[in-house]
Every structure is written in structure tokens, then in C-alpha cells.
Amino acid sequence: MVTTTKARILEEAAKLFTEKGYEATSVQDVAQALGLSKAALYHHFRSKEEILLAISLQALEGLVRAGEEALAHPDPKEALLRFMEAHARYFEENYPFFVTMLQGIKSLSPENRALTNRLRDRHEANLRAILRRGVEAGVFRPVDVALTGRAVLSLLNWMIRWFRPGGPMRAVEVARAYHDLILRGLEDGSTRAQGA
Amino acid sequence: MVTTTKARILEEAAKLFTEKGYEATSVQDVAQALGLSKAALYHHFRSKEEILLAISLQALEGLVRAGEEALAHPDPKEALLRFMEAHARYFEENYPFFVTMLQGIKSLSPENRALTNRLRDRHEANLRAILRRGVEAGVFRPVDVALTGRAVLSLLNWMIRWFRPGGPMRAVEVARAYHDLILRGLEDGSTRAQGA
């Protein structure tokens, strides 16, 4: 892959935004880290927000694609597992882009945020489709699909607060443990059976 | 309750930090909103970080106390429900303090962060105690207590990203729905029984 200047700017910016925060990072910081002049950088992006938007859209487009590969599986439980694994794997493999996207959304203008929201909503709609299919097939309990989808994404997205790539656990292992918890629940099945 | 100047400063600052973000809010903004001079404000707090620390500690102390009231219940399922309800209710009733605390932790110095981490760890330890008790009593499956505790807090804490007080749902209702999901799981019990 040829790494263009544009791609290098996005990578360096995502790294700095993740480390120092979006507000605390200037266009000058990004240019300096790459050995570029500010003018050279402005040739590619007109503003810091334009860089943030490009990073966020790239992260979300990749995330949506990764999630969509899980949709095809006919078994809703397996589709849910694959969706959660794909989300977690994508997060770990694209850590600075993913963190910048999730943390940066609040810094985007309403117009730009609408562009990212459309992708975020598509990802969430894909997850809800899996859940709805499971409920309709009687594989899942008749849960509130919107709230359950939100729960799944809460588990996965909160990982930006505690999970660091290169630690003792892979993100995909966390996703598997969460899938098991969400699927089977905490309650002991034998106790429940006795109670029923 | 007598509202002291100190308390008014914390309330106004928490409101501004939540609306505009900690980095984007200056001590001058807080003083101005209260009709105080900067000098008068500095009489009570030596820096913006000292204000952030005071807000974070107050939020965490209240949260720990709210969670501890749930610990006493002898039934682990009911204790978990009460813990989750208390966390969600505290979040909703102390919205600016809670959001400032969760979003501001990264802006604290390592020394100050250690003070907030101690309280956060105590809250998490209380939750783990409930889960461990449930596992030992055979009420809960033999799950990974640390990871399950993290899952519960992920669900509740991610609410700062989408839940707004005054919306159609109360925070405590969300907590109840999450408790039901975590406890009973997504999988249809009758299907599971047939499969077993």
C-alpha cells in the first residue's frame, strides 16, 4: 500500500488526538510531528475539524463493513457473536481511529455530526436486525430490541475507557465473554428451572 | 441547606464542564456565570483542576454511598438490582457532577487521579462482592466476577453518552431493563431446556 501524505496526516492526527485529546492538539502539532509545514498540511485539509471528520468517517465505514460480514450467518446467536467479535477486533486493530471517532463526535459541527450519525445508526440497525431475527425465530426471548442493542454497544464501546491494545487480553476475547454473559445471563439455569 | 459560595462554584462549574467540556471552560467563565471576580473564586479554589477534583470526589463519594445501601440485601439478585438502580438514580439526580467526574478523570494529575481511583475501585469492589456472593450461593453461574462487574458498570456508565434527564425514560427504568437482561440473558430458556 502506498501511504499518501493524506493518509499519513490522518494516522498521525488520530494518534495525537487519542493521546492528548482533540481540543488540546493543534494543526501545528500534527504538521510538526510529520515534518510538514502548516501550509503543506492545509493543502490537504482545510481545518482541524476536517481531519477529525475524515478520521471518524473512515473509522465508522470500516466498523460498519466489519459488522455487516456477521449479518449473513443464519444462526442469530452465531451472528451476534460474530458481530460483537468484529466490533471488538476492529476497535483493537484501529485503536487511534476508533478512539478519535468515539471521543471526537461531540466536537463536530451539527452538519458533520449528521454524517457520522448516519453510519453509526446503520451499524446499530444491523445489530438490531440480528436481535429481531433471533426474537422472531424464538431463539432469543422477546426482549426490547432497541434497548438490548444499546446494551451490546455499551459493553463494546466502554472498552475505550479501560482496554489497551497489547495488554493481557485480546479485545475479541472480551467480546466472547460479553456474548456469553448477554446470551446466557447471570442466573444459574438449574436454579431457574427448579423455580419455574 | 445553606448554599455556600464554595458549593455554588462547584455546581456552576459542573454545569459548564458538562455543557462545554472541561478543557474549553475557563475559571473566568465560571466566575462570570456566578457574578464573581476571578480573585474571589481563587479564594476558594486555587486552580481549575482543584474544582474538577472537588466535583469528582463529591460525585464518587455520593455514588459509593448509594451503592453501599444495596449491599445489605441478603438476596444477591435483589442486591444487584438495588446496586444498579442506585447507580442509575444517582447519575440522573446528580447529572452534571456525574458527567464531569466520568469525563474529567483523564484531565486530573496522577496524584489527584489516584484519589478518585480509590473511590471508583471501592464502588467496583462493592459490586464484585455482590456478584461473588451470588456465585458462592449458587444463585449466579460461576462467571468471571471482575469481567461481569466491568460489564455491569459499562452498561450504566455508557448512559452518559445517550441518556438525558427529563427524557421519556427514567434512568432507574433503564437500570431495571439492564438488570433483567444481565440476569436472565437473551437466550430463550425453553429452547435451552430442550437443547440441554
Short mmCIF file of C-alpha atoms in Angstrom, two decimals:
data_model
loop_
_atom_site.label_atom_id
_atom_site.label_comp_id
_atom_site.label_asym_id
_atom_site.label_seq_id
_atom_site.Cartn_x
_atom_site.Cartn_y
_atom_site.Cartn_z
CA MET A 1 0.00 0.00 0.00
CA VAL A 2 1.27 3.43 -0.93
CA THR A 3 0.97 5.69 2.08
CA THR A 4 -0.06 9.05 0.76
CA THR A 5 0.56 12.28 2.63
CA LYS A 6 -3.16 12.50 3.24
CA ALA A 7 -3.21 9.06 4.89
CA ARG A 8 -0.11 9.90 6.94
CA ILE A 9 -1.76 13.09 8.22
CA LEU A 10 -4.85 11.14 9.33
CA GLU A 11 -2.76 8.49 11.07
CA GLU A 12 -0.59 10.98 12.93
CA ALA A 13 -3.60 13.13 13.87
CA ALA A 14 -5.55 10.11 15.18
CA LYS A 15 -2.54 9.16 17.30
CA LEU A 16 -2.18 12.67 18.76
CA PHE A 17 -5.95 13.13 19.30
CA THR A 18 -6.03 9.81 21.18
CA GLU A 19 -3.01 10.65 23.33
CA LYS A 20 -3.61 14.34 24.08
CA GLY A 21 -7.27 14.82 23.20
CA TYR A 22 -8.75 16.63 20.21
CA GLU A 23 -9.09 20.05 21.86
CA ALA A 24 -5.52 20.04 23.18
CA THR A 25 -3.98 19.09 19.80
CA SER A 26 -3.33 21.83 17.23
CA VAL A 27 -2.90 21.55 13.47
CA GLN A 28 0.64 22.80 14.17
CA ASP A 29 1.26 19.74 16.42
CA VAL A 30 0.19 17.38 13.64
CA ALA A 31 2.27 19.16 10.98
CA GLN A 32 5.31 19.23 13.26
CA ALA A 33 5.09 15.51 14.10
CA LEU A 34 5.16 14.77 10.36
CA GLY A 35 7.89 17.29 9.49
CA LEU A 36 5.41 19.22 7.34
CA SER A 37 4.74 22.93 7.23
CA LYS A 38 1.31 24.08 8.34
CA ALA A 39 0.74 25.34 4.78
CA ALA A 40 1.52 21.88 3.36
CA LEU A 41 -0.99 20.32 5.75
CA TYR A 42 -3.66 22.89 4.90
CA HIS A 43 -3.18 21.87 1.27
CA HIS A 44 -4.81 18.52 2.20
CA PHE A 45 -7.28 19.54 4.93
CA ARG A 46 -8.80 22.97 5.39
CA SER A 47 -9.23 22.68 9.16
CA LYS A 48 -8.66 20.50 12.21
CA GLU A 49 -12.33 19.57 12.14
CA GLU A 50 -11.98 18.35 8.55
CA ILE A 51 -9.23 15.98 9.77
CA LEU A 52 -11.45 14.81 12.63
CA LEU A 53 -14.33 14.22 10.22
CA ALA A 54 -12.15 12.21 7.80
CA ILE A 55 -10.85 10.02 10.66
CA SER A 56 -14.35 9.49 12.07
CA LEU A 57 -15.90 8.58 8.71
CA GLN A 58 -13.06 6.19 7.89
CA ALA A 59 -13.38 4.50 11.30
CA LEU A 60 -17.16 4.20 11.03
CA GLU A 61 -17.12 2.94 7.44
CA GLY A 62 -14.69 0.18 8.44
CA LEU A 63 -16.74 -0.66 11.52
CA VAL A 64 -19.99 -0.90 9.54
CA ARG A 65 -18.31 -3.17 6.96
CA ALA A 66 -16.84 -5.41 9.67
CA GLY A 67 -20.24 -5.72 11.34
CA GLU A 68 -22.01 -6.47 8.07
CA GLU A 69 -19.93 -9.58 7.50
CA ALA A 70 -21.60 -11.05 10.59
CA LEU A 71 -25.13 -10.43 9.32
CA ALA A 72 -25.08 -13.22 6.80
CA HIS A 73 -24.84 -16.05 9.34
CA PRO A 74 -28.21 -17.87 9.55
CA ASP A 75 -27.98 -18.64 13.31
CA PRO A 76 -28.85 -15.45 15.28
CA LYS A 77 -26.65 -16.48 18.23
CA GLU A 78 -23.67 -17.02 15.96
CA ALA A 79 -24.43 -13.83 14.02
CA LEU A 80 -24.49 -11.87 17.29
CA LEU A 81 -21.19 -13.45 18.37
CA ARG A 82 -19.57 -12.56 15.03
CA PHE A 83 -20.94 -9.01 15.16
CA MET A 84 -19.52 -8.48 18.66
CA GLU A 85 -16.18 -10.08 17.75
CA ALA A 86 -15.92 -7.97 14.59
CA HIS A 87 -16.66 -4.76 16.51
CA ALA A 88 -14.06 -5.56 19.18
CA ARG A 89 -11.44 -6.70 16.68
CA TYR A 90 -11.94 -3.59 14.56
CA PHE A 91 -11.57 -1.42 17.68
CA GLU A 92 -8.31 -3.09 18.69
CA GLU A 93 -6.80 -3.08 15.19
CA ASN A 94 -7.78 0.54 14.50
CA TYR A 95 -7.35 1.84 18.03
CA PRO A 96 -6.43 5.53 17.42
CA PHE A 97 -9.03 5.94 14.65
CA PHE A 98 -11.73 4.27 16.73
CA VAL A 99 -11.00 6.24 19.91
CA THR A 100 -10.77 9.52 17.99
CA MET A 101 -14.13 8.79 16.36
CA LEU A 102 -15.94 7.92 19.61
CA GLN A 103 -14.41 10.75 21.62
CA GLY A 104 -14.45 13.32 18.83
CA ILE A 105 -18.08 13.16 17.74
CA LYS A 106 -19.07 15.83 20.27
CA SER A 107 -16.53 18.25 18.68
CA LEU A 108 -18.07 18.01 15.20
CA SER A 109 -20.45 20.65 13.82
CA PRO A 110 -24.11 19.54 13.58
CA GLU A 111 -23.75 19.06 9.79
CA ASN A 112 -20.67 16.87 10.13
CA ARG A 113 -22.12 15.00 13.07
CA ALA A 114 -25.13 14.11 10.91
CA LEU A 115 -22.73 12.37 8.50
CA THR A 116 -21.18 10.27 11.28
CA ASN A 117 -24.57 9.61 12.89
CA ARG A 118 -25.85 8.08 9.65
CA LEU A 119 -23.08 5.44 9.75
CA ARG A 120 -23.44 4.89 13.49
CA ASP A 121 -27.20 4.37 13.03
CA ARG A 122 -26.56 1.89 10.21
CA HIS A 123 -24.24 -0.14 12.47
CA GLU A 124 -26.84 -0.12 15.23
CA ALA A 125 -29.60 -1.06 12.74
CA ASN A 126 -27.54 -4.07 11.65
CA LEU A 127 -27.22 -5.22 15.25
CA ARG A 128 -30.96 -4.74 15.82
CA ALA A 129 -31.67 -6.80 12.70
CA ILE A 130 -29.76 -9.73 14.22
CA LEU A 131 -31.60 -9.37 17.53
CA ARG A 132 -35.00 -9.06 15.83
CA ARG A 133 -34.34 -12.15 13.77
CA GLY A 134 -33.44 -14.07 16.94
CA VAL A 135 -36.60 -12.93 18.72
CA GLU A 136 -38.79 -13.80 15.72
CA ALA A 137 -37.21 -17.25 15.46
CA GLY A 138 -37.82 -17.84 19.18
CA VAL A 139 -34.08 -18.26 19.75
CA PHE A 140 -34.00 -15.10 21.86
CA ARG A 141 -36.52 -14.04 24.48
CA PRO A 142 -38.98 -11.31 23.38
CA VAL A 143 -36.70 -8.52 24.61
CA ASP A 144 -36.77 -4.81 23.73
CA VAL A 145 -34.57 -4.91 20.63
CA ALA A 146 -33.54 -1.23 20.78
CA LEU A 147 -32.52 -1.38 24.43
CA THR A 148 -30.73 -4.70 24.01
CA GLY A 149 -28.80 -3.37 21.02
CA ARG A 150 -27.84 -0.35 23.09
CA ALA A 151 -26.66 -2.67 25.87
CA VAL A 152 -24.44 -4.64 23.48
CA LEU A 153 -22.90 -1.45 22.08
CA SER A 154 -22.43 -0.03 25.59
CA LEU A 155 -20.40 -3.07 26.58
CA LEU A 156 -18.22 -2.86 23.48
CA ASN A 157 -17.81 0.91 23.34
CA TRP A 158 -16.98 1.36 27.02
CA MET A 159 -13.85 -0.65 26.23
CA ILE A 160 -12.23 2.60 25.04
CA ARG A 161 -12.17 3.53 28.74
CA TRP A 162 -10.20 0.54 30.04
CA PHE A 163 -8.92 -1.74 27.25
CA ARG A 164 -5.48 -1.04 25.76
CA PRO A 165 -4.09 -2.99 22.79
CA GLY A 166 -1.11 -5.10 23.80
CA GLY A 167 -2.49 -5.93 27.25
CA PRO A 168 -3.05 -9.44 28.66
CA MET A 169 -6.36 -9.98 26.84
CA ARG A 170 -7.32 -9.59 23.21
CA ALA A 171 -10.41 -7.46 22.52
CA VAL A 172 -12.06 -10.37 20.76
CA GLU A 173 -11.79 -12.48 23.94
CA VAL A 174 -13.59 -9.76 25.88
CA ALA A 175 -16.29 -9.75 23.20
CA ARG A 176 -16.71 -13.54 23.55
CA ALA A 177 -17.05 -13.28 27.33
CA TYR A 178 -19.62 -10.47 26.96
CA HIS A 179 -21.53 -12.50 24.36
CA ASP A 180 -21.70 -15.44 26.74
CA LEU A 181 -22.94 -13.18 29.55
CA ILE A 182 -25.57 -11.43 27.41
CA LEU A 183 -26.72 -14.70 25.88
CA ARG A 184 -26.89 -16.98 28.89
CA GLY A 185 -27.34 -14.42 31.67
CA LEU A 186 -26.03 -14.45 35.17
CA GLU A 187 -28.75 -16.52 36.77
CA ASP A 188 -27.99 -20.15 37.34
CA GLY A 189 -30.11 -22.16 34.88
CA SER A 190 -30.70 -25.11 37.16
CA THR A 191 -31.94 -22.80 39.93
CA ARG A 192 -34.26 -21.14 37.46
CA ALA A 193 -35.58 -24.48 36.22
CA GLN A 194 -36.34 -25.51 39.82
CA GLY A 195 -38.08 -22.22 40.43
CA ALA A 196 -40.22 -22.46 37.28
CA MET B 1 -29.44 23.57 53.17
CA VAL B 2 -27.31 26.68 53.14
CA THR B 3 -25.68 27.03 49.74
CA THR B 4 -22.21 28.34 50.38
CA THR B 5 -20.18 30.15 47.74
CA LYS B 6 -17.96 27.08 47.54
CA ALA B 7 -20.94 24.84 46.74
CA ARG B 8 -22.27 27.36 44.20
CA ILE B 9 -18.90 27.40 42.44
CA LEU B 10 -18.89 23.59 42.18
CA GLU B 11 -22.44 23.50 40.85
CA GLU B 12 -21.86 26.16 38.22
CA ALA B 13 -18.54 24.62 37.19
CA ALA B 14 -20.06 21.13 36.86
CA LYS B 15 -22.79 22.59 34.67
CA LEU B 16 -20.31 24.39 32.41
CA PHE B 17 -17.88 21.44 32.24
CA THR B 18 -20.78 19.18 31.20
CA GLU B 19 -22.07 21.59 28.55
CA LYS B 20 -18.81 22.89 27.06
CA GLY B 21 -16.23 20.35 28.22
CA TYR B 22 -13.56 20.81 30.90
CA GLU B 23 -10.79 21.96 28.55
CA ALA B 24 -12.97 24.54 26.83
CA THR B 25 -14.19 26.10 30.12
CA SER B 26 -12.01 28.67 31.88
CA VAL B 27 -12.00 29.76 35.52
CA GLN B 28 -13.08 33.14 34.14
CA ASP B 29 -16.20 31.51 32.60
CA VAL B 30 -17.17 30.02 35.97
CA ALA B 31 -16.56 33.28 37.85
CA GLN B 32 -18.51 35.27 35.28
CA ALA B 33 -21.52 32.91 35.36
CA LEU B 34 -21.69 33.45 39.13
CA GLY B 35 -21.07 37.20 39.03
CA LEU B 36 -17.83 36.72 40.98
CA SER B 37 -14.41 38.16 40.31
CA LYS B 38 -11.67 35.70 39.39
CA ALA B 39 -9.89 36.71 42.61
CA ALA B 40 -12.96 35.84 44.68
CA LEU B 41 -13.13 32.43 43.04
CA TYR B 42 -9.42 31.80 43.58
CA HIS B 43 -10.05 32.50 47.27
CA HIS B 44 -11.98 29.19 47.35
CA PHE B 45 -10.11 27.08 44.78
CA ARG B 46 -6.51 27.54 43.72
CA SER B 47 -6.97 26.18 40.20
CA LYS B 48 -9.45 24.79 37.68
CA GLU B 49 -8.13 21.31 38.45
CA GLU B 50 -8.89 21.78 42.14
CA ILE B 51 -12.51 22.50 41.17
CA LEU B 52 -12.58 19.40 38.97
CA LEU B 53 -11.14 17.29 41.77
CA ALA B 54 -13.69 18.57 44.30
CA ILE B 55 -16.57 17.81 41.89
CA SER B 56 -15.21 14.34 41.09
CA LEU B 57 -14.66 13.38 44.74
CA GLN B 58 -18.10 14.63 45.74
CA ALA B 59 -19.72 12.67 42.88
CA LEU B 60 -17.81 9.49 43.68
CA GLU B 61 -18.42 9.70 47.43
CA GLY B 62 -22.16 10.00 46.81
CA LEU B 63 -22.09 7.16 44.29
CA VAL B 64 -20.21 4.84 46.64
CA ARG B 65 -22.66 5.61 49.45
CA ALA B 66 -25.67 5.00 47.18
CA GLY B 67 -24.20 1.65 46.06
CA GLU B 68 -23.43 0.58 49.61
CA GLU B 69 -27.06 0.78 50.63
CA ALA B 70 -27.70 -2.09 48.19
CA LEU B 71 -25.04 -4.35 49.70
CA ALA B 72 -27.04 -5.21 52.79
CA HIS B 73 -29.80 -7.09 50.98
CA PRO B 74 -29.41 -10.84 51.60
CA ASP B 75 -30.63 -11.96 48.13
CA PRO B 76 -27.79 -11.42 45.59
CA LYS B 77 -30.24 -10.86 42.71
CA GLU B 78 -32.08 -8.19 44.66
CA ALA B 79 -28.79 -6.66 45.88
CA LEU B 80 -27.58 -6.43 42.27
CA LEU B 81 -30.85 -4.82 41.19
CA ARG B 82 -30.64 -2.27 44.01
CA PHE B 83 -26.99 -1.52 43.23
CA MET B 84 -27.78 -0.90 39.55
CA GLU B 85 -30.85 1.19 40.40
CA ALA B 86 -28.89 3.25 42.92
CA HIS B 87 -26.08 3.90 40.41
CA ALA B 88 -28.54 4.97 37.69
CA ARG B 89 -30.64 7.09 40.05
CA TYR B 90 -27.55 8.82 41.42
CA PHE B 91 -26.37 9.53 37.88
CA GLU B 92 -29.71 11.09 36.89
CA GLU B 93 -30.11 13.14 40.08
CA ASN B 94 -26.52 14.42 40.01
CA TYR B 95 -26.14 14.63 36.25
CA PRO B 96 -23.57 17.48 35.88
CA PHE B 97 -21.42 16.21 38.77
CA PHE B 98 -21.53 12.63 37.49
CA VAL B 99 -20.74 13.54 33.87
CA THR B 100 -17.94 15.91 34.94
CA MET B 101 -16.43 13.15 37.09
CA LEU B 102 -16.54 10.47 34.38
CA GLN B 103 -15.32 12.75 31.60
CA GLY B 104 -12.87 14.72 33.70
CA ILE B 105 -10.80 11.91 35.23
CA LYS B 106 -8.38 11.96 32.30
CA SER B 107 -7.64 15.66 32.94
CA LEU B 108 -6.54 15.09 36.55
CA SER B 109 -2.88 14.87 37.57
CA PRO B 110 -1.70 11.35 38.52
CA GLU B 111 -1.82 12.27 42.25
CA ASN B 112 -5.38 13.54 42.04
CA ARG B 113 -6.45 10.69 39.82
CA ALA B 114 -5.23 8.27 42.48
CA LEU B 115 -7.69 9.87 44.91
CA THR B 116 -10.63 9.37 42.54
CA ASN B 117 -9.46 5.87 41.55
CA ARG B 118 -9.59 4.79 45.19
CA LEU B 119 -13.29 5.63 45.37
CA ARG B 120 -14.02 4.18 41.93
CA ASP B 121 -12.28 0.94 42.97
CA ARG B 122 -14.31 0.80 46.16
CA HIS B 123 -17.56 1.11 44.18
CA GLU B 124 -16.41 -1.65 41.83
CA ALA B 125 -15.31 -3.83 44.79
CA ASN B 126 -18.80 -3.48 46.29
CA LEU B 127 -20.35 -4.67 43.05
CA ARG B 128 -17.93 -7.60 42.85
CA ALA B 129 -18.82 -8.55 46.42
CA ILE B 130 -22.48 -8.90 45.40
CA LEU B 131 -21.55 -10.98 42.34
CA ARG B 132 -19.16 -13.20 44.33
CA ARG B 133 -21.80 -13.81 46.98
CA GLY B 134 -24.25 -14.84 44.26
CA VAL B 135 -21.77 -17.22 42.65
CA GLU B 136 -20.88 -18.78 46.01
CA ALA B 137 -24.54 -19.25 46.87
CA GLY B 138 -25.14 -20.92 43.50
CA VAL B 139 -27.67 -18.24 42.57
CA PHE B 140 -25.39 -16.97 39.79
CA ARG B 141 -23.43 -19.08 37.33
CA PRO B 142 -19.68 -19.38 38.08
CA VAL B 143 -18.83 -16.33 35.95
CA ASP B 144 -15.68 -14.22 35.95
CA VAL B 145 -16.62 -11.75 38.68
CA ALA B 146 -14.21 -9.00 37.56
CA LEU B 147 -15.34 -9.10 33.94
CA THR B 148 -19.02 -9.29 34.90
CA GLY B 149 -18.64 -6.33 37.24
CA ARG B 150 -16.99 -4.41 34.42
CA ALA B 151 -19.89 -5.33 32.13
CA VAL B 152 -22.46 -4.01 34.62
CA LEU B 153 -20.57 -0.73 35.04
CA SER B 154 -20.10 -0.42 31.26
CA LEU B 155 -23.86 -0.60 30.76
CA LEU B 156 -24.52 2.00 33.44
CA ASN B 157 -21.67 4.38 32.64
CA TRP B 158 -22.21 4.42 28.88
CA MET B 159 -25.52 6.10 29.73
CA ILE B 160 -23.65 9.43 29.92
CA ARG B 161 -23.39 9.12 26.13
CA TRP B 162 -27.08 8.83 25.33
CA PHE B 163 -29.30 9.31 28.39
CA ARG B 164 -30.51 12.83 29.24
CA PRO B 165 -32.52 13.62 32.38
CA GLY B 166 -36.05 14.70 31.52
CA GLY B 167 -36.38 12.33 28.57
CA PRO B 168 -39.10 9.70 28.10
CA MET B 169 -37.44 7.12 30.39
CA ARG B 170 -36.12 7.41 33.94
CA ALA B 171 -32.57 6.17 34.48
CA VAL B 172 -33.78 3.69 37.05
CA GLU B 173 -36.05 2.06 34.45
CA VAL B 174 -33.07 1.57 32.15
CA ALA B 175 -31.20 0.00 35.07
CA ARG B 176 -34.08 -2.43 35.66
CA ALA B 177 -34.15 -3.45 32.00
CA TYR B 178 -30.36 -3.97 32.02
CA HIS B 179 -30.63 -5.99 35.23
CA ASP B 180 -33.21 -8.26 33.65
CA LEU B 181 -31.02 -8.71 30.55
CA ILE B 182 -27.85 -9.43 32.54
CA LEU B 183 -29.66 -11.75 34.92
CA ARG B 184 -31.81 -13.79 32.55
CA GLY B 185 -29.81 -13.47 29.35
CA LEU B 186 -31.01 -13.21 25.81
CA GLU B 187 -31.36 -16.88 25.07
CA ASP B 188 -34.85 -18.32 25.29
CA GLY B 189 -34.99 -20.53 28.38
CA SER B 190 -37.36 -23.09 26.93
CA THR B 191 -35.13 -23.53 23.85
CA ARG B 192 -32.17 -24.01 26.14
CA ALA B 193 -34.03 -26.60 28.22
CA GLN B 194 -34.89 -28.56 25.07
CA GLY B 195 -31.30 -28.39 23.92
CA ALA B 196 -29.84 -29.49 27.25
#
